[in-house]
Short mmCIF file of C-alpha atoms and ligand atoms in Angstrom, two decimals:
data_model
loop_
_atom_site.label_atom_id
_atom_site.label_comp_id
_atom_site.label_asym_id
_atom_site.label_seq_id
_atom_site.Cartn_x
_atom_site.Cartn_y
_atom_site.Cartn_z
CA MET A 1 0.00 0.00 0.00
CA ASN A 2 1.34 3.42 -0.94
CA LYS A 3 1.42 5.62 2.14
CA LYS A 4 3.68 8.29 0.73
CA PHE A 5 2.97 11.71 -0.67
CA PRO A 6 3.72 11.72 -4.40
CA GLU A 7 6.75 13.43 -5.91
CA GLY A 8 5.94 17.03 -6.78
CA PHE A 9 3.22 17.25 -4.10
CA LEU A 10 2.36 20.93 -3.66
CA TRP A 11 3.04 21.79 -0.01
CA GLY A 12 2.48 25.37 0.99
CA GLY A 13 0.13 27.96 2.38
CA ALA A 14 -2.97 29.92 1.43
CA THR A 15 -4.37 33.44 1.83
CA ALA A 16 -6.80 35.88 0.23
CA ALA A 17 -6.09 39.45 -0.90
CA ASN A 18 -8.60 41.19 1.36
CA GLN A 19 -7.36 39.31 4.43
CA ILE A 20 -3.66 40.14 4.04
CA GLU A 21 -2.94 43.03 1.69
CA GLY A 22 -4.24 46.20 3.30
CA GLY A 23 -3.50 49.17 1.03
CA TRP A 24 -7.27 49.36 0.61
CA ASN A 25 -7.14 52.77 -1.05
CA GLU A 26 -3.71 52.62 -2.67
CA GLY A 27 -2.68 52.02 -6.28
CA ASN A 28 -6.09 53.21 -7.59
CA LYS A 29 -7.79 50.27 -5.94
CA GLY A 30 -11.59 50.54 -5.75
CA LEU A 31 -13.68 49.64 -2.71
CA SER A 32 -14.59 45.99 -2.34
CA ILE A 33 -17.27 44.30 -0.32
CA ALA A 34 -14.59 43.38 2.25
CA ASP A 35 -13.81 47.06 2.82
CA VAL A 36 -17.25 47.72 4.27
CA LEU A 37 -17.33 44.70 6.59
CA PRO A 38 -16.58 45.71 10.17
CA GLY A 39 -14.41 43.74 12.56
CA GLY A 40 -15.63 41.91 15.64
CA LYS A 41 -18.09 39.19 16.38
CA GLU A 42 -21.10 41.22 15.18
CA ARG A 43 -19.75 40.84 11.65
CA LEU A 44 -21.22 37.36 11.42
CA LYS A 45 -24.66 38.74 12.28
CA LEU A 46 -24.40 41.54 9.74
CA LEU A 47 -23.48 39.02 7.08
CA LYS A 48 -26.80 37.27 7.54
CA GLU A 49 -29.28 40.07 8.21
CA PRO A 50 -31.19 41.91 5.50
CA GLY A 51 -30.68 45.67 5.38
CA PHE A 52 -26.90 45.75 5.16
CA THR A 53 -26.05 49.35 4.20
CA PHE A 54 -22.71 48.93 2.38
CA GLU A 55 -21.49 52.12 4.11
CA ILE A 56 -18.33 52.69 6.13
CA ASP A 57 -19.14 53.99 9.61
CA LYS A 58 -15.88 54.57 11.44
CA GLU A 59 -17.66 56.07 14.47
CA LYS A 60 -19.33 52.77 15.14
CA TYR A 61 -16.96 50.12 13.81
CA ASN A 62 -13.37 49.35 12.91
CA TYR A 63 -12.44 47.93 9.52
CA PRO A 64 -9.57 45.44 9.90
CA ASN A 65 -9.33 44.63 6.18
CA HIS A 66 -8.28 48.20 5.39
CA GLU A 67 -4.73 47.68 6.63
CA ALA A 68 -4.88 43.92 7.27
CA ILE A 69 -1.27 42.73 7.74
CA ASP A 70 0.13 45.08 5.10
CA PHE A 71 1.25 42.38 2.68
CA TYR A 72 0.84 45.09 0.02
CA HIS A 73 4.08 46.68 1.25
CA ARG A 74 5.73 43.70 2.96
CA TYR A 75 5.23 40.92 0.43
CA LYS A 76 8.98 40.47 -0.13
CA GLU A 77 9.63 39.82 3.55
CA ASP A 78 6.66 37.43 3.75
CA ILE A 79 7.55 35.48 0.64
CA ALA A 80 11.13 35.11 1.90
CA LEU A 81 9.68 33.48 5.04
CA PHE A 82 7.49 31.15 2.95
CA ALA A 83 10.57 30.20 0.97
CA GLU A 84 12.47 29.51 4.18
CA MET A 85 9.73 27.07 5.17
CA GLY A 86 10.24 25.40 1.80
CA PHE A 87 6.86 26.24 0.23
CA LYS A 88 6.31 24.68 -3.18
CA ALA A 89 3.09 26.64 -3.70
CA PHE A 90 1.43 29.75 -2.35
CA ARG A 91 -2.26 30.47 -2.79
CA LEU A 92 -3.35 34.07 -3.03
CA SER A 93 -6.26 35.84 -4.63
CA ILE A 94 -6.25 38.80 -6.95
CA ALA A 95 -8.36 41.67 -5.67
CA TRP A 96 -10.79 42.34 -8.51
CA THR A 97 -10.85 46.00 -7.37
CA ARG A 98 -7.11 46.44 -7.97
CA ILE A 99 -7.62 45.41 -11.60
CA PHE A 100 -11.08 46.91 -12.26
CA PRO A 101 -11.75 49.33 -9.39
CA ASN A 102 -15.51 49.50 -9.94
CA GLY A 103 -15.79 46.32 -11.92
CA THR A 104 -17.15 48.19 -14.95
CA GLU A 105 -14.09 49.91 -16.50
CA SER A 106 -13.16 48.92 -20.03
CA GLU A 107 -9.39 48.83 -19.38
CA PRO A 108 -7.56 47.31 -16.40
CA ASN A 109 -5.80 49.49 -13.86
CA GLU A 110 -2.09 49.23 -14.63
CA GLU A 111 -0.95 49.86 -11.05
CA GLY A 112 -2.94 46.90 -9.84
CA ILE A 113 -1.65 44.71 -12.64
CA VAL A 114 1.95 45.63 -11.83
CA PHE A 115 1.52 44.83 -8.14
CA TYR A 116 0.67 41.17 -8.80
CA ASP A 117 3.33 40.96 -11.51
CA GLN A 118 5.86 41.81 -8.82
CA VAL A 119 4.37 39.35 -6.34
CA PHE A 120 4.49 36.51 -8.91
CA ASP A 121 8.09 37.39 -9.82
CA GLU A 122 9.05 37.28 -6.18
CA LEU A 123 7.43 33.84 -5.77
CA HIS A 124 9.18 32.48 -8.87
CA LYS A 125 12.50 33.80 -7.58
CA TYR A 126 12.20 31.06 -4.92
CA GLY A 127 10.60 28.44 -7.14
CA ILE A 128 7.19 28.85 -5.47
CA GLU A 129 4.19 28.10 -7.69
CA PRO A 130 1.41 30.69 -7.41
CA VAL A 131 -2.10 29.24 -7.04
CA VAL A 132 -4.55 32.03 -7.79
CA THR A 133 -8.18 32.47 -6.83
CA ILE A 134 -9.89 34.88 -9.20
CA SER A 135 -12.59 35.92 -6.75
CA HIS A 136 -12.24 35.41 -3.01
CA TYR A 137 -14.82 37.38 -1.00
CA GLU A 138 -13.76 40.72 -2.49
CA MET A 139 -16.05 41.68 -5.35
CA PRO A 140 -16.24 45.36 -6.26
CA LEU A 141 -18.56 47.23 -3.91
CA HIS A 142 -19.98 49.12 -6.88
CA LEU A 143 -21.29 45.85 -8.33
CA ALA A 144 -22.88 44.91 -5.02
CA LYS A 145 -24.48 48.30 -4.39
CA GLU A 146 -25.51 49.41 -7.85
CA TYR A 147 -26.07 46.08 -9.59
CA GLY A 148 -27.45 43.96 -6.74
CA GLY A 149 -24.46 41.60 -6.82
CA TRP A 150 -24.58 38.28 -8.63
CA ARG A 151 -28.38 38.37 -8.91
CA ASN A 152 -27.67 40.60 -11.89
CA ARG A 153 -26.81 38.84 -15.16
CA GLU A 154 -24.57 41.74 -16.22
CA LEU A 155 -21.91 40.52 -13.80
CA VAL A 156 -21.23 37.52 -16.04
CA ALA A 157 -19.67 39.64 -18.79
CA LEU A 158 -17.87 41.89 -16.30
CA PHE A 159 -16.32 38.87 -14.62
CA GLU A 160 -15.28 37.41 -17.96
CA ARG A 161 -13.56 40.67 -18.87
CA TYR A 162 -11.70 40.63 -15.55
CA ALA A 163 -10.69 36.97 -15.94
CA ARG A 164 -9.47 37.48 -19.51
CA ALA A 165 -7.41 40.51 -18.47
CA ILE A 166 -5.55 38.61 -15.77
CA PHE A 167 -5.06 35.49 -17.90
CA GLU A 168 -3.54 37.62 -20.67
CA ARG A 169 -1.26 39.45 -18.33
CA TYR A 170 -0.12 36.55 -16.14
CA LYS A 171 -0.14 33.73 -18.68
CA GLU A 172 3.59 33.13 -18.31
CA LYS A 173 3.53 33.26 -14.51
CA VAL A 174 0.42 31.49 -13.22
CA LYS A 175 -0.48 27.90 -14.09
CA TYR A 176 -2.94 27.06 -11.28
CA TRP A 177 -6.21 28.98 -11.14
CA MET A 178 -9.54 28.71 -9.35
CA THR A 179 -12.67 30.70 -10.20
CA PHE A 180 -14.83 31.41 -7.11
CA ASN A 181 -13.65 30.71 -3.58
CA GLU A 182 -16.02 28.39 -1.68
CA ILE A 183 -18.72 28.93 -4.27
CA ASN A 184 -21.15 26.74 -2.27
CA GLY A 185 -20.54 28.80 0.90
CA ALA A 186 -23.01 31.36 -0.46
CA LEU A 187 -25.81 29.07 0.70
CA HIS A 188 -24.88 30.36 4.14
CA PHE A 189 -23.11 33.72 3.60
CA PRO A 190 -24.04 35.19 0.21
CA LEU A 191 -22.95 38.72 1.09
CA MET A 192 -19.21 38.01 0.89
CA SER A 193 -19.19 36.18 -2.41
CA MET A 194 -22.40 37.24 -4.13
CA GLY A 195 -22.70 40.80 -2.84
CA PHE A 196 -26.19 40.68 -1.34
CA VAL A 197 -28.24 39.51 1.61
CA PRO A 198 -31.52 37.96 0.40
CA GLU A 199 -34.45 40.35 0.70
CA SER A 200 -36.77 37.97 2.52
CA GLU A 201 -37.21 34.35 3.55
CA GLU A 202 -39.76 33.91 0.74
CA THR A 203 -37.47 35.14 -2.02
CA LYS A 204 -34.22 33.85 -0.52
CA TYR A 205 -33.81 30.71 -2.61
CA GLN A 206 -34.90 32.33 -5.85
CA GLU A 207 -32.28 35.04 -5.34
CA LEU A 208 -29.55 32.61 -4.29
CA PHE A 209 -29.98 30.02 -7.01
CA GLN A 210 -30.30 32.63 -9.75
CA ALA A 211 -27.04 34.16 -8.52
CA PHE A 212 -25.45 30.68 -8.50
CA HIS A 213 -26.53 30.20 -12.08
CA HIS A 214 -24.84 33.44 -13.09
CA GLN A 215 -21.66 32.38 -11.31
CA PHE A 216 -21.72 28.98 -13.03
CA VAL A 217 -21.98 30.63 -16.43
CA ALA A 218 -19.24 33.12 -15.52
CA SER A 219 -17.03 30.32 -14.23
CA SER A 220 -17.47 28.34 -17.47
CA LEU A 221 -16.58 31.42 -19.51
CA ALA A 222 -13.44 31.82 -17.39
CA VAL A 223 -12.51 28.15 -17.93
CA LYS A 224 -13.01 28.63 -21.67
CA ALA A 225 -10.86 31.77 -21.70
CA CYS A 226 -8.16 30.12 -19.61
CA ARG A 227 -7.88 27.20 -22.05
CA GLU A 228 -7.63 29.61 -24.99
CA ILE A 229 -5.07 31.90 -23.40
CA ILE A 230 -3.02 29.52 -21.21
CA PRO A 231 -3.41 26.02 -22.67
CA ASP A 232 -0.92 24.50 -20.22
CA ALA A 233 -2.72 25.88 -17.12
CA LYS A 234 -5.03 23.96 -14.78
CA ILE A 235 -8.21 25.67 -13.67
CA GLY A 236 -10.37 24.43 -10.83
CA CYS A 237 -13.51 25.18 -8.93
CA MET A 238 -13.25 25.70 -5.19
CA ILE A 239 -15.72 24.38 -2.66
CA LEU A 240 -16.15 24.47 1.07
CA ALA A 241 -16.07 20.75 1.87
CA ALA A 242 -17.62 19.37 5.03
CA PRO A 243 -18.90 15.78 5.24
CA VAL A 244 -22.41 15.62 6.63
CA TYR A 245 -23.06 12.84 9.14
CA PRO A 246 -26.47 11.56 10.22
CA TYR A 247 -26.95 11.95 13.97
CA ASP A 248 -27.79 8.23 14.25
CA CYS A 249 -29.00 5.30 12.14
CA ASN A 250 -32.64 6.39 12.15
CA PRO A 251 -33.39 6.32 8.40
CA GLU A 252 -35.11 9.71 8.68
CA ASN A 253 -31.87 11.22 9.91
CA VAL A 254 -29.82 9.36 7.31
CA MET A 255 -32.03 10.71 4.53
CA HIS A 256 -31.90 14.20 5.96
CA ALA A 257 -28.08 14.08 6.13
CA LEU A 258 -27.97 12.84 2.53
CA GLU A 259 -30.09 15.78 1.36
CA GLU A 260 -27.93 18.25 3.26
CA GLU A 261 -24.74 16.66 1.96
CA ARG A 262 -25.86 16.82 -1.65
CA LEU A 263 -26.77 20.46 -1.38
CA LEU A 264 -23.67 21.48 0.50
CA ASN A 265 -20.91 19.40 -1.07
CA PHE A 266 -22.20 18.21 -4.42
CA PHE A 267 -24.59 20.72 -5.97
CA CYS A 268 -21.98 23.24 -7.17
CA ALA A 269 -19.33 20.62 -7.93
CA ASP A 270 -21.83 18.62 -10.02
CA VAL A 271 -22.38 21.68 -12.19
CA GLN A 272 -18.73 22.71 -12.40
CA VAL A 273 -17.11 19.27 -12.71
CA ARG A 274 -19.78 17.17 -14.44
CA GLY A 275 -21.14 20.10 -16.39
CA GLU A 276 -24.80 19.67 -15.50
CA TYR A 277 -27.38 20.42 -12.87
CA PRO A 278 -27.86 17.24 -10.81
CA PRO A 279 -31.29 15.51 -10.87
CA PHE A 280 -31.86 16.05 -7.13
CA ILE A 281 -31.85 19.83 -7.47
CA GLN A 282 -35.18 19.98 -9.33
CA ARG A 283 -36.99 18.81 -6.21
CA VAL A 284 -35.15 21.44 -4.14
CA PHE A 285 -36.21 24.10 -6.67
CA ASP A 286 -39.83 22.88 -6.67
CA GLU A 287 -40.06 22.78 -2.90
CA ARG A 288 -38.51 26.21 -2.52
CA GLY A 289 -40.33 27.91 -5.36
CA VAL A 290 -37.27 28.47 -7.54
CA LYS A 291 -37.65 29.13 -11.26
CA LEU A 292 -34.34 29.76 -12.92
CA ASP A 293 -33.87 32.16 -15.77
CA ILE A 294 -31.57 30.07 -17.97
CA ARG A 295 -30.66 31.74 -21.27
CA GLU A 296 -30.03 30.04 -24.57
CA GLY A 297 -26.58 28.51 -24.69
CA ASP A 298 -25.99 28.57 -20.92
CA LEU A 299 -26.34 24.84 -20.39
CA GLU A 300 -24.12 24.01 -23.37
CA LEU A 301 -21.45 26.38 -22.08
CA ILE A 302 -21.59 24.75 -18.64
CA LYS A 303 -21.40 21.30 -20.20
CA GLU A 304 -18.47 22.11 -22.42
CA HIS A 305 -16.17 24.02 -20.08
CA THR A 306 -15.80 21.97 -16.93
CA VAL A 307 -12.92 22.34 -14.49
CA ASP A 308 -9.67 20.34 -14.30
CA TYR A 309 -9.59 19.85 -10.55
CA ILE A 310 -11.48 20.53 -7.33
CA GLY A 311 -9.89 22.91 -4.84
CA LEU A 312 -11.38 22.51 -1.40
CA SER A 313 -11.26 24.02 2.05
CA TYR A 314 -11.68 21.71 4.99
CA TYR A 315 -12.17 22.72 8.61
CA MET A 316 -14.95 20.60 10.08
CA SER A 317 -17.67 18.05 9.59
CA VAL A 318 -21.32 18.67 10.32
CA THR A 319 -23.80 16.37 12.04
CA GLN A 320 -27.48 16.60 11.10
CA LYS A 321 -30.71 15.48 12.72
CA LYS A 322 -34.07 15.89 11.05
CA ASP A 323 -36.04 17.22 13.98
CA LYS A 324 -33.64 19.03 16.23
CA THR A 325 -34.64 20.99 19.28
CA ASP A 326 -33.14 24.42 19.87
CA ASP A 327 -31.06 22.94 22.70
CA GLU A 328 -29.42 20.47 20.36
CA ARG A 329 -28.43 22.99 17.70
CA ILE A 330 -24.89 24.28 17.54
CA PHE A 331 -24.12 27.43 15.68
CA GLY A 332 -20.36 27.78 16.18
CA ASN A 333 -19.78 25.18 13.51
CA VAL A 334 -20.93 27.67 10.84
CA PHE A 335 -23.70 25.26 9.79
CA ASP A 336 -26.86 24.77 11.75
CA GLY A 337 -26.18 21.18 12.84
CA VAL A 338 -26.19 19.28 16.13
CA LYS A 339 -23.30 18.51 18.44
CA ASN A 340 -21.23 15.48 17.55
CA PRO A 341 -20.45 13.74 20.89
CA PHE A 342 -17.26 12.22 19.47
CA LEU A 343 -15.58 15.50 18.57
CA LYS A 344 -13.97 18.40 20.38
CA ALA A 345 -14.36 21.92 19.05
CA SER A 346 -11.96 24.83 18.52
CA ASP A 347 -12.30 28.00 20.61
CA TRP A 348 -14.71 29.22 17.93
CA GLY A 349 -16.89 26.12 18.14
CA TRP A 350 -15.65 24.48 14.92
CA GLU A 351 -15.66 20.72 15.49
CA ILE A 352 -12.21 19.24 14.84
CA ASP A 353 -12.39 16.06 12.78
CA PRO A 354 -9.28 14.85 10.88
CA THR A 355 -11.02 11.64 9.77
CA GLY A 356 -13.72 13.83 8.24
CA LEU A 357 -11.06 15.07 5.82
CA ARG A 358 -10.32 11.53 4.69
CA ILE A 359 -14.05 10.89 4.36
CA ILE A 360 -14.79 13.94 2.23
CA LEU A 361 -11.73 13.38 0.02
CA ASN A 362 -12.96 9.87 -0.65
CA ARG A 363 -16.53 10.98 -1.26
CA LEU A 364 -15.44 13.66 -3.73
CA TYR A 365 -13.00 11.41 -5.57
CA ASP A 366 -15.51 8.54 -5.76
CA ARG A 367 -18.01 10.90 -7.34
CA TYR A 368 -15.87 13.01 -9.68
CA ARG A 369 -12.57 11.24 -10.48
CA VAL A 370 -10.69 14.49 -11.02
CA PRO A 371 -7.65 15.52 -8.98
CA LEU A 372 -8.39 17.16 -5.63
CA PHE A 373 -6.35 19.93 -4.06
CA ILE A 374 -6.63 20.87 -0.36
CA VAL A 375 -6.21 24.61 -0.73
CA GLU A 376 -7.27 25.45 2.85
CA ASN A 377 -6.97 23.66 6.16
CA GLY A 378 -5.89 25.06 9.49
CA LEU A 379 -6.70 25.92 13.07
CA GLY A 380 -7.91 29.33 14.23
CA ALA A 381 -6.64 29.71 17.81
CA TYR A 382 -5.48 32.24 20.39
CA ASP A 383 -1.67 32.37 20.51
CA LYS A 384 0.47 33.60 23.39
CA VAL A 385 3.79 35.33 22.86
CA GLU A 386 6.18 34.37 25.68
CA GLU A 387 8.50 36.88 27.28
CA ASP A 388 11.39 35.74 25.13
CA GLY A 389 9.23 36.24 22.02
CA SER A 390 8.65 32.54 21.30
CA ILE A 391 5.21 31.13 20.46
CA HIS A 392 4.56 27.50 21.39
CA ASP A 393 1.60 26.56 19.23
CA ASP A 394 1.68 22.81 19.86
CA TYR A 395 -2.13 22.66 19.47
CA ARG A 396 -1.76 23.89 15.88
CA ILE A 397 1.00 21.39 15.14
CA ASP A 398 -1.21 18.63 16.52
CA TYR A 399 -4.15 19.77 14.38
CA LEU A 400 -2.11 20.02 11.18
CA ARG A 401 -0.31 16.73 11.82
CA ARG A 402 -3.57 14.83 12.23
CA HIS A 403 -5.06 16.37 9.09
CA ILE A 404 -1.95 15.68 7.03
CA GLU A 405 -2.06 12.07 8.24
CA ALA A 406 -5.68 11.88 7.12
CA ALA A 407 -4.69 13.27 3.70
CA ARG A 408 -2.01 10.60 3.44
CA GLU A 409 -4.56 7.90 4.29
CA ALA A 410 -6.80 9.26 1.54
CA ILE A 411 -3.92 8.97 -0.93
CA ALA A 412 -3.49 5.35 0.19
CA ASP A 413 -7.25 4.94 -0.46
CA GLY A 414 -6.52 5.89 -4.08
CA VAL A 415 -7.41 9.59 -4.05
CA ASP A 416 -5.46 11.73 -6.54
CA LEU A 417 -4.34 14.66 -4.39
CA LEU A 418 -2.34 17.55 -5.87
CA GLY A 419 -1.29 19.32 -2.71
CA TYR A 420 -1.93 20.61 0.77
CA LEU A 421 -1.97 24.32 1.65
CA VAL A 422 -2.23 25.56 5.23
CA TRP A 423 -4.85 28.26 5.50
CA GLY A 424 -3.57 31.56 6.83
CA CYS A 425 0.05 30.42 6.79
CA ILE A 426 0.72 33.91 8.07
CA ASP A 427 -1.72 35.44 10.61
CA LEU A 428 -4.46 37.39 8.84
CA VAL A 429 -7.93 38.88 9.31
CA SER A 430 -10.60 36.26 9.93
CA ALA A 431 -13.23 36.23 7.20
CA SER A 432 -16.23 35.44 9.38
CA THR A 433 -15.43 37.53 12.47
CA GLY A 434 -12.93 40.12 11.25
CA GLU A 435 -10.66 39.31 14.19
CA PHE A 436 -6.88 39.19 14.30
CA SER A 437 -6.98 37.18 17.50
CA LYS A 438 -8.33 34.16 15.60
CA ARG A 439 -4.86 33.21 14.37
CA TYR A 440 -4.09 30.51 11.81
CA GLY A 441 -0.48 31.36 11.02
CA LEU A 442 2.81 29.54 11.19
CA ILE A 443 4.11 33.11 11.19
CA TYR A 444 2.84 35.45 13.89
CA VAL A 445 1.95 39.04 13.02
CA ASP A 446 1.94 41.64 15.76
CA ARG A 447 -1.50 43.07 15.04
CA HIS A 448 -4.50 43.04 17.37
CA ASP A 449 -8.27 43.35 17.30
CA ASP A 450 -8.16 47.00 18.41
CA GLY A 451 -5.88 47.85 15.47
CA SER A 452 -2.73 48.18 17.58
CA GLY A 453 0.57 46.37 16.93
CA THR A 454 3.84 46.85 15.08
CA LEU A 455 3.07 44.36 12.27
CA GLU A 456 6.36 42.66 13.10
CA ARG A 457 6.56 39.03 11.89
CA LYS A 458 7.76 36.20 14.19
CA LYS A 459 8.16 32.49 13.54
CA LYS A 460 5.96 30.23 15.65
CA LYS A 461 7.03 26.74 16.73
CA SER A 462 4.86 25.39 13.87
CA PHE A 463 7.10 27.21 11.38
CA ASP A 464 10.05 24.87 12.06
CA TRP A 465 7.77 21.85 12.25
CA TYR A 466 6.22 22.56 8.82
CA GLN A 467 9.67 23.18 7.36
CA THR A 468 10.59 19.59 8.30
CA VAL A 469 7.30 18.21 6.95
CA ILE A 470 7.98 19.80 3.57
CA ALA A 471 11.68 18.92 3.51
CA THR A 472 10.83 15.25 4.05
CA ASN A 473 7.83 15.32 1.67
CA GLY A 474 5.57 14.39 4.58
CA GLU A 475 7.71 11.49 5.84
CA GLN A 476 8.38 13.25 9.10
CA ILE A 477 5.31 14.80 10.59
C1 BG6 B 501 -12.73 29.87 4.49
C2 BG6 B 501 -12.40 31.08 3.66
O1 BG6 B 501 -14.08 29.88 4.70
O2 BG6 B 501 -12.30 29.79 5.79
C3 BG6 B 501 -11.32 31.96 4.22
O3 BG6 B 501 -12.13 30.75 2.32
C4 BG6 B 501 -11.46 32.02 5.72
O4 BG6 B 501 -11.40 33.20 3.60
C5 BG6 B 501 -11.28 30.62 6.30
O5 BG6 B 501 -10.60 32.91 6.34
C6 BG6 B 501 -11.36 30.55 7.80
O6 BG6 B 501 -12.50 31.18 8.26
P1 BG6 B 501 -12.43 32.34 9.34
O7 BG6 B 501 -13.79 32.86 9.45
O8 BG6 B 501 -11.94 31.70 10.59
O9 BG6 B 501 -11.47 33.34 8.82
#
């Protein structure tokens, strides 16, 4: 049995522009949806409630994404640290608003283009492969406010123009692409990726699924453009992957978990990998009153331009019970499931489940037979800096070790896995809570929830550990 990571396995780390760059109003960058999301735990609530104003109110809130960790000015220092760890790949996203500040311009913004050119050159200097997400929770604010986000069909052409511009410009430098980050996550948080909060419970599913359809068409057009412009590139979809477990063997709960699993893990991937809407979705549409506006040629486009691989994030599993009482529900786990008595949770209530990673990798590979790529996995935790400046994050090492072991088991199960990227390899702003104190990094950044801190970078204990993991291609974990 092969229990080794393959030669050329892409070890590394992952980030997103809005969570690291800062420089929110530099280089002619336009405002993005991330620039109007305040920090702190109330952010999660704002993401879900109708009536979001899209305004910046500095009297009331702070906006951690504005300066983030200042990667915009410090990328050379950060990339040198990634290289020291031995990264083979680094995932970043391009901020749409650096390239097309409002999303509607006819020509790209040269200053934005040059910034990423320099970042890619710096990565290649160390032999690090860039893995680029085209849209990661940072769509132009203008498109959210004035166009109603992805509910509006006009975004399809605007996205295609953006994708073509970056393929043309970076065709020599970027060979791994992904279209929309966690496209399926919009079922829970549409504001960040689709630019709207549904207007009401009655219209919610109509709005969401129509927006999904527009993203599917846009994603197919991007795949088509990528193949024309960079024939030797690989372009993937990216899904939030979380296996859904039935609470027990009561068939009602098993069926309920199956329905939830299909919607969460398979609906978007079926469209983007198999190139068609799955049969089960018609019943979901009928029960939720959804009638899609599908234009001529859309389904053919989706069928013809499917992705090469599935990028996935993995943090947790979810356990479902058909009739749950309010006492049984847990909300920390992002999804509205019930507590799994076999699992412990992180400080943010995310249930830690390394075997769940092996399970979902197997489920995805069984179903799609295309390479998989873990482009996010990591532990958000509070870190303590000791008096001598050291940071002993053994809990993070333990978490990563157990998940890497699970990935290795999945490879032994026959799964074709391209790589493993630690989410937030350098501390960054949390997407769901806007906190700095929810740290994922192997590199500590001196920046705090109240906006204080020197931004100095420090290696955590996990930095040295991961360096050894990579140097031994996962033999020594
Ligand atoms: C994924 C996102 O959902 O999880 C990232 O793609 C995000 O952007 C990560 O940061 C961890 O979530 P959070 O809310 O802890 O930052």
